[in-house]
Short mmCIF file of C-alpha atoms in Angstrom, two decimals:
data_model
loop_
_atom_site.label_atom_id
_atom_site.label_comp_id
_atom_site.label_asym_id
_atom_site.label_seq_id
_atom_site.Cartn_x
_atom_site.Cartn_y
_atom_site.Cartn_z
CA UNK A 9 0.00 0.00 0.00
CA UNK A 10 1.33 3.42 -0.98
CA UNK A 11 -0.07 6.49 0.80
CA UNK A 12 1.02 10.07 0.38
CA UNK A 13 0.34 12.95 2.75
CA UNK A 14 0.09 16.58 1.79
CA UNK A 15 -0.50 19.74 3.79
CA UNK A 16 -3.80 21.53 3.22
CA UNK A 17 -4.74 24.49 5.44
CA UNK A 18 -2.20 23.31 7.99
CA UNK A 19 -3.67 19.81 8.18
CA UNK A 20 -2.27 16.51 6.99
CA UNK A 21 -4.31 15.05 4.12
CA UNK A 22 -3.96 11.40 3.11
CA UNK A 23 -4.23 10.08 -0.44
CA UNK A 24 -3.91 6.44 -1.51
CA UNK A 25 -1.96 5.96 -4.75
CA UNK A 26 -2.91 3.17 -7.13
CA UNK A 27 -1.02 4.21 -10.27
CA UNK A 28 2.24 5.94 -11.17
CA UNK A 29 0.42 8.78 -12.94
CA UNK A 30 -1.33 9.80 -9.70
CA UNK A 31 1.97 10.80 -8.07
CA UNK A 32 2.25 13.87 -10.30
CA UNK A 33 -1.01 15.28 -8.93
CA UNK A 34 0.33 15.92 -5.43
CA UNK A 35 3.19 17.65 -3.63
CA UNK A 36 3.58 15.44 -0.55
CA UNK A 37 5.73 15.91 2.52
CA UNK A 38 5.36 12.28 3.56
CA UNK A 39 5.18 9.08 1.50
CA UNK A 40 4.28 5.98 3.50
CA UNK A 41 4.83 2.50 2.05
CA UNK A 42 3.24 -0.34 3.99
CA UNK A 43 4.35 -3.76 2.72
CA UNK A 44 5.27 -2.20 -0.63
CA UNK A 45 5.15 -4.29 -3.78
CA UNK A 46 7.94 -4.32 -6.33
CA UNK A 47 5.77 -2.20 -8.60
CA UNK A 48 5.25 0.45 -5.94
CA UNK A 49 8.99 0.56 -5.29
CA UNK A 50 9.49 1.01 -9.02
CA UNK A 51 7.07 3.95 -9.00
CA UNK A 52 9.09 5.62 -6.22
CA UNK A 53 12.35 5.14 -8.07
CA UNK A 54 10.94 6.29 -11.39
CA UNK A 55 9.15 9.40 -10.16
CA UNK A 56 11.24 10.50 -7.15
CA UNK A 57 14.61 9.02 -8.13
CA UNK A 58 14.79 7.23 -4.80
CA UNK A 59 16.01 3.64 -4.51
CA UNK A 60 14.68 1.72 -1.52
CA UNK A 61 17.41 -0.60 -0.15
CA UNK A 62 16.62 -4.30 -0.17
CA UNK A 63 17.59 -4.59 3.50
CA UNK A 64 15.55 -1.56 4.53
CA UNK A 65 13.46 -3.49 7.07
CA UNK A 66 15.87 -6.27 7.99
CA UNK A 67 16.04 -7.05 11.70
CA UNK A 68 19.63 -8.30 11.52
CA UNK A 69 21.12 -5.16 10.03
CA UNK A 70 24.29 -3.91 11.73
CA UNK A 71 23.69 -1.30 14.39
CA UNK A 72 26.17 1.06 12.74
CA UNK A 73 24.09 1.03 9.55
CA UNK A 74 20.80 2.02 11.17
CA UNK A 75 21.52 5.77 11.31
CA UNK A 76 23.62 7.35 8.58
CA UNK A 77 23.68 10.05 5.88
CA UNK A 78 24.56 9.37 2.25
CA UNK A 79 26.84 11.57 0.17
CA UNK A 80 23.86 12.61 -1.95
CA UNK A 81 22.13 14.13 1.09
CA UNK A 82 19.82 11.23 1.89
CA UNK A 83 19.30 10.70 5.60
CA UNK A 84 18.60 7.07 6.58
CA UNK A 85 17.03 6.17 9.91
CA UNK A 86 15.90 2.68 10.87
CA UNK A 87 13.95 2.58 14.09
CA UNK A 88 11.65 0.16 15.94
CA UNK A 89 8.07 1.00 16.89
CA UNK A 90 6.03 -0.80 19.53
CA UNK A 91 2.77 -2.65 18.87
CA UNK A 92 1.10 -3.31 22.22
CA UNK A 93 -1.08 -6.23 21.17
CA UNK A 94 -2.77 -8.29 23.91
CA UNK A 95 -1.96 -11.61 22.26
CA UNK A 96 1.32 -10.81 20.51
CA UNK A 97 3.17 -7.67 21.65
CA UNK A 98 6.03 -6.89 19.30
CA UNK A 99 8.14 -4.21 17.65
CA UNK A 100 8.12 -3.33 13.96
CA UNK A 101 11.20 -2.09 12.11
CA UNK A 102 10.52 1.08 10.08
CA UNK A 103 12.98 2.56 7.60
CA UNK A 104 12.93 6.33 7.01
CA UNK A 105 14.62 8.10 4.11
CA UNK A 106 14.78 11.88 3.85
CA UNK A 107 16.49 13.84 1.05
CA UNK A 108 17.46 17.19 2.52
CA UNK A 109 19.82 18.80 0.00
CA UNK A 110 19.62 17.26 -3.47
CA UNK A 111 17.36 19.70 -5.31
CA UNK A 112 17.74 17.80 -8.57
CA UNK A 113 15.41 15.07 -7.31
CA UNK A 114 11.69 15.35 -6.58
CA UNK A 115 12.29 13.56 -3.32
CA UNK A 116 13.81 16.64 -1.71
CA UNK A 117 11.87 17.60 1.41
CA UNK A 118 9.80 14.41 1.36
CA UNK A 119 9.94 11.82 4.14
CA UNK A 120 9.67 8.20 2.97
CA UNK A 121 8.72 5.49 5.48
CA UNK A 122 8.80 1.76 4.71
CA UNK A 123 7.40 -0.93 7.01
CA UNK A 124 5.74 -4.35 6.85
CA UNK A 125 2.57 -3.70 8.86
CA UNK A 126 0.45 -0.88 10.15
CA UNK A 127 1.89 0.88 13.20
CA UNK A 128 -0.39 2.36 15.90
CA UNK A 129 1.90 5.39 16.27
CA UNK A 130 1.38 6.22 12.60
CA UNK A 131 -2.40 6.10 13.02
CA UNK A 132 -2.12 8.31 16.10
CA UNK A 133 -0.10 10.95 14.24
CA UNK A 134 -2.43 10.93 11.23
CA UNK A 135 -5.44 11.46 13.49
CA UNK A 136 -3.80 14.33 15.36
CA UNK A 137 -2.50 16.01 12.21
CA UNK A 138 -5.99 16.01 10.69
CA UNK A 139 -7.54 17.59 13.77
CA UNK A 140 -4.82 20.06 14.80
CA UNK A 141 -3.90 22.66 12.16
CA UNK A 142 -0.25 23.69 12.18
CA UNK A 143 0.91 20.60 14.05
CA UNK A 144 3.21 19.66 11.15
CA UNK A 145 5.11 22.05 8.93
CA UNK A 146 7.57 19.92 6.99
CA UNK A 147 8.96 16.40 6.57
CA UNK A 148 11.40 16.74 9.46
CA UNK A 149 8.47 17.65 11.68
CA UNK A 150 6.70 14.45 10.62
CA UNK A 151 9.65 12.33 11.69
CA UNK A 152 10.03 14.18 14.98
CA UNK A 153 6.31 13.92 15.77
CA UNK A 154 6.40 10.18 15.06
CA UNK A 155 9.11 9.71 17.69
CA UNK A 156 7.19 11.94 20.07
CA UNK A 157 4.04 9.85 19.55
CA UNK A 158 6.07 6.68 20.00
CA UNK A 159 7.26 7.87 23.42
CA UNK A 160 3.68 8.71 24.38
CA UNK A 161 2.44 5.34 23.14
CA UNK A 162 5.11 3.63 25.23
CA UNK A 163 4.01 5.65 28.27
CA UNK A 164 0.41 4.49 27.80
CA UNK A 165 1.60 0.88 27.55
CA UNK A 166 3.56 1.28 30.79
CA UNK A 167 0.42 2.54 32.52
CA UNK A 168 -1.43 -0.54 31.31
CA UNK A 169 1.36 -2.75 32.67
CA UNK A 170 1.05 -1.07 36.06
CA UNK A 171 -2.72 -1.65 36.07
CA UNK A 172 -2.24 -5.34 35.21
CA UNK A 173 0.36 -5.71 37.95
CA UNK A 174 -2.02 -4.08 40.42
CA UNK A 175 -4.64 -6.73 39.62
CA UNK A 176 -2.08 -9.52 39.99
CA UNK A 177 -0.79 -8.00 43.23
CA UNK A 178 -4.25 -7.96 44.80
CA UNK A 179 -4.72 -11.64 43.99
CA UNK A 180 -1.38 -12.55 45.54
CA UNK A 181 -1.47 -10.34 48.62
CA UNK A 182 -4.98 -11.44 49.64
CA UNK A 183 -3.46 -14.74 50.79
CA UNK A 184 -4.79 -18.27 50.40
CA UNK A 185 -3.15 -18.54 46.98
CA UNK A 186 -3.84 -21.90 45.41
CA UNK A 187 -1.48 -23.54 42.96
CA UNK A 188 -3.92 -22.83 40.11
CA UNK A 189 -4.16 -19.14 41.00
CA UNK A 190 -0.40 -18.92 41.44
CA UNK A 191 0.13 -20.39 37.98
CA UNK A 192 -2.31 -17.88 36.49
CA UNK A 193 -0.62 -14.96 38.26
CA UNK A 194 2.85 -16.11 37.21
CA UNK A 195 1.71 -16.27 33.59
CA UNK A 196 0.29 -12.73 33.78
CA UNK A 197 3.45 -11.39 35.44
CA UNK A 198 5.65 -13.06 32.82
CA UNK A 199 3.66 -11.43 30.00
CA UNK A 200 3.99 -7.99 31.59
CA UNK A 201 7.70 -8.52 32.16
CA UNK A 202 8.17 -9.36 28.49
CA UNK A 203 6.19 -6.27 27.42
CA UNK A 204 8.10 -4.06 29.84
CA UNK A 205 11.37 -5.28 28.36
CA UNK A 206 10.14 -4.56 24.85
CA UNK A 207 9.13 -1.04 25.86
CA UNK A 208 12.51 -0.39 27.42
CA UNK A 209 14.25 -1.54 24.27
CA UNK A 210 11.88 0.56 22.17
CA UNK A 211 12.47 3.80 24.08
CA UNK A 212 16.22 3.16 23.98
CA UNK A 213 16.00 2.85 20.20
CA UNK A 214 13.90 6.03 20.00
CA UNK A 215 16.47 7.87 22.10
CA UNK A 216 19.21 6.88 19.68
CA UNK A 217 17.18 7.99 16.66
CA UNK A 218 16.33 11.40 18.17
CA UNK A 219 19.93 11.91 19.26
CA UNK A 220 21.06 11.17 15.70
CA UNK A 221 18.65 13.78 14.35
CA UNK A 222 20.05 16.33 16.79
CA UNK A 223 23.66 15.51 15.87
CA UNK A 224 22.92 15.72 12.14
CA UNK A 225 21.98 19.40 12.54
CA UNK A 226 18.87 18.93 10.43
CA UNK A 227 16.56 20.57 12.99
CA UNK A 228 15.82 24.22 13.46
CA UNK A 229 15.92 25.82 16.91
CA UNK A 230 12.28 25.04 17.73
CA UNK A 231 12.55 21.46 16.53
CA UNK A 232 15.81 20.99 18.40
CA UNK A 233 14.13 22.05 21.64
CA UNK A 234 11.26 19.67 20.92
CA UNK A 235 13.77 16.86 20.41
CA UNK A 236 15.35 17.66 23.78
CA UNK A 237 11.91 17.44 25.39
CA UNK A 238 11.38 14.01 23.80
CA UNK A 239 14.68 12.85 25.29
CA UNK A 240 13.59 14.10 28.73
CA UNK A 241 10.31 12.19 28.38
CA UNK A 242 12.20 9.06 27.37
CA UNK A 243 14.46 9.43 30.41
CA UNK A 244 11.41 9.40 32.69
CA UNK A 245 10.05 6.35 30.86
CA UNK A 246 13.35 4.57 31.34
CA UNK A 247 13.17 5.18 35.09
CA UNK A 248 9.58 3.94 35.16
CA UNK A 249 10.49 0.70 33.41
CA UNK A 250 13.13 0.12 36.11
CA UNK A 251 10.46 0.65 38.78
CA UNK A 252 8.15 -1.83 37.05
CA UNK A 253 10.93 -4.42 36.85
CA UNK A 254 11.33 -4.11 40.64
CA UNK A 255 7.58 -4.51 41.15
CA UNK A 256 7.51 -7.52 38.82
CA UNK A 257 10.37 -9.16 40.74
CA UNK A 258 8.57 -8.55 44.05
CA UNK A 259 5.32 -10.09 42.81
CA UNK A 260 7.23 -12.98 41.27
CA UNK A 261 9.01 -13.71 44.57
CA UNK A 262 5.76 -13.38 46.55
CA UNK A 263 3.92 -15.78 44.24
CA UNK A 264 6.74 -18.33 44.32
CA UNK A 265 6.77 -17.97 48.12
CA UNK A 266 3.09 -18.92 48.32
CA UNK A 267 3.75 -21.90 46.06
CA UNK A 268 6.50 -23.02 48.46
CA UNK A 269 4.14 -22.58 51.41
CA UNK A 270 1.54 -24.79 49.73
CA UNK A 271 4.16 -27.42 49.03
CA UNK A 272 5.39 -27.26 52.62
CA UNK A 273 1.83 -27.80 53.85
CA UNK A 274 1.57 -30.97 51.77
CA UNK A 275 4.93 -32.22 52.95
CA UNK A 276 3.97 -31.44 56.56
CA UNK A 277 0.82 -33.56 56.29
CA UNK A 278 2.82 -36.50 54.97
CA UNK A 279 5.40 -36.03 57.71
CA UNK A 280 2.75 -35.94 60.45
CA UNK A 281 1.00 -38.99 58.97
CA UNK A 282 4.26 -40.95 58.87
CA UNK A 283 5.05 -40.06 62.50
CA UNK A 284 1.52 -40.97 63.62
CA UNK A 285 1.80 -44.38 61.95
CA UNK A 286 5.09 -45.28 63.65
CA UNK A 287 3.52 -46.54 66.92
CA UNK A 288 1.01 -48.84 65.15
CA UNK A 289 3.86 -50.13 63.00
CA UNK A 290 5.93 -50.84 66.11
CA UNK A 291 3.04 -52.67 67.78
CA UNK A 292 2.37 -54.70 64.64
CA UNK A 293 6.06 -55.58 64.43
CA UNK A 294 6.19 -56.75 68.04
CA UNK A 295 3.06 -58.89 67.95
CA UNK A 296 3.96 -60.19 64.54
CA UNK A 297 6.98 -62.01 65.92
CA UNK A 298 6.73 -65.78 66.27
CA UNK A 299 6.70 -65.71 70.09
CA UNK A 300 4.30 -66.56 72.91
CA UNK A 301 2.87 -63.42 74.51
CA UNK A 302 1.33 -63.91 77.99
CA UNK A 303 -1.31 -61.21 77.58
CA UNK A 304 -2.53 -62.72 74.32
CA UNK A 305 -2.68 -66.15 75.94
CA UNK A 306 -4.66 -64.67 78.84
CA UNK A 307 -7.09 -62.79 76.49
CA UNK A 308 -7.61 -65.81 74.31
CA UNK A 309 -9.85 -65.04 71.32
CA UNK A 310 -10.01 -61.35 72.34
CA UNK A 311 -6.29 -60.95 71.67
CA UNK A 312 -6.76 -59.97 68.03
CA UNK A 313 -9.26 -57.15 68.77
CA UNK A 314 -6.98 -56.08 71.64
CA UNK A 315 -4.01 -55.65 69.30
CA UNK A 316 -6.11 -53.80 66.72
CA UNK A 317 -7.47 -51.48 69.38
CA UNK A 318 -4.00 -50.85 70.73
CA UNK A 319 -2.75 -50.00 67.23
CA UNK A 320 -5.70 -47.62 66.63
CA UNK A 321 -5.18 -45.91 69.97
CA UNK A 322 -1.46 -45.49 69.32
CA UNK A 323 -2.31 -43.75 66.02
CA UNK A 324 -5.19 -41.59 67.32
CA UNK A 325 -3.37 -40.25 70.35
CA UNK A 326 -0.50 -38.66 68.32
CA UNK A 327 -3.02 -37.30 65.79
CA UNK A 328 -5.03 -35.72 68.64
CA UNK A 329 -1.84 -34.21 70.04
CA UNK A 330 -0.76 -32.85 66.66
CA UNK A 331 -4.19 -31.35 66.07
CA UNK A 332 -4.20 -29.71 69.48
CA UNK A 333 -0.82 -28.13 68.74
CA UNK A 334 -2.11 -26.88 65.37
CA UNK A 335 0.35 -28.86 63.30
CA UNK A 336 -2.31 -30.22 60.97
CA UNK A 337 -3.42 -26.80 59.67
#
């Protein structure tokens, strides 16, 4: 899908392109390619003179090749954007190309973005730019606002993580945690830990991209100050992810502690039962010997019930004692 965005009365207007001839009708500041076909890439090269690298969205690209400027004035930025999906949270690699200086090409002053799937941050920026006139002035502003929206999206995801941990914490700290509930809580905590790690990696990547824009001297004074504010926001997010990691570790330890308590209760019951059965076992061992016992000879036929009663009493008395001491709870 190939979408172009133009400025009209200070607002961002979206147009979907379905043929090469339609590109000549607009003067965009942003060209967005979502899962572009070979034909759409050919349109970009033919009309704008811009070649999209084959490894533009590769995950295994060297870190040193993610932020660089070509000799022809093209600025290349490859950054990750978070998708906070309930079932499959993930990050999406987006490649940005911006021609700042080469006036011989139609791509000058146009931001090109290439990615494999729709990104929530992109939808958020498009919605804001349609409603707020003057929010975006040029292509550099688009890129900066995307990173700003990405930081805000990460902040919202961190708030959701905190809410989920609050729910898990109430379940754990109420006590009487069964093994089934503990397993459910551990699964929820593990999911939030994974998402928190992804957010931390995402904001770190955003920090690097914004820092690169500041070092490249492509921003004016107002945009430079906005970039500094984004870095301050990211710093606060980084501290918050550290706080959430501590909370996750606490809940994890508390849940595992309750699991150990439940296991100890089971082991205690078996231990008490084995101790209570020792006297009957001793009695059975004694009277099972091939000897003549005077009391059995005196009792006659009542000797068998006598031994059974003695064995039962020797088991019930320790159980009564253990129960009175509270060891069976």
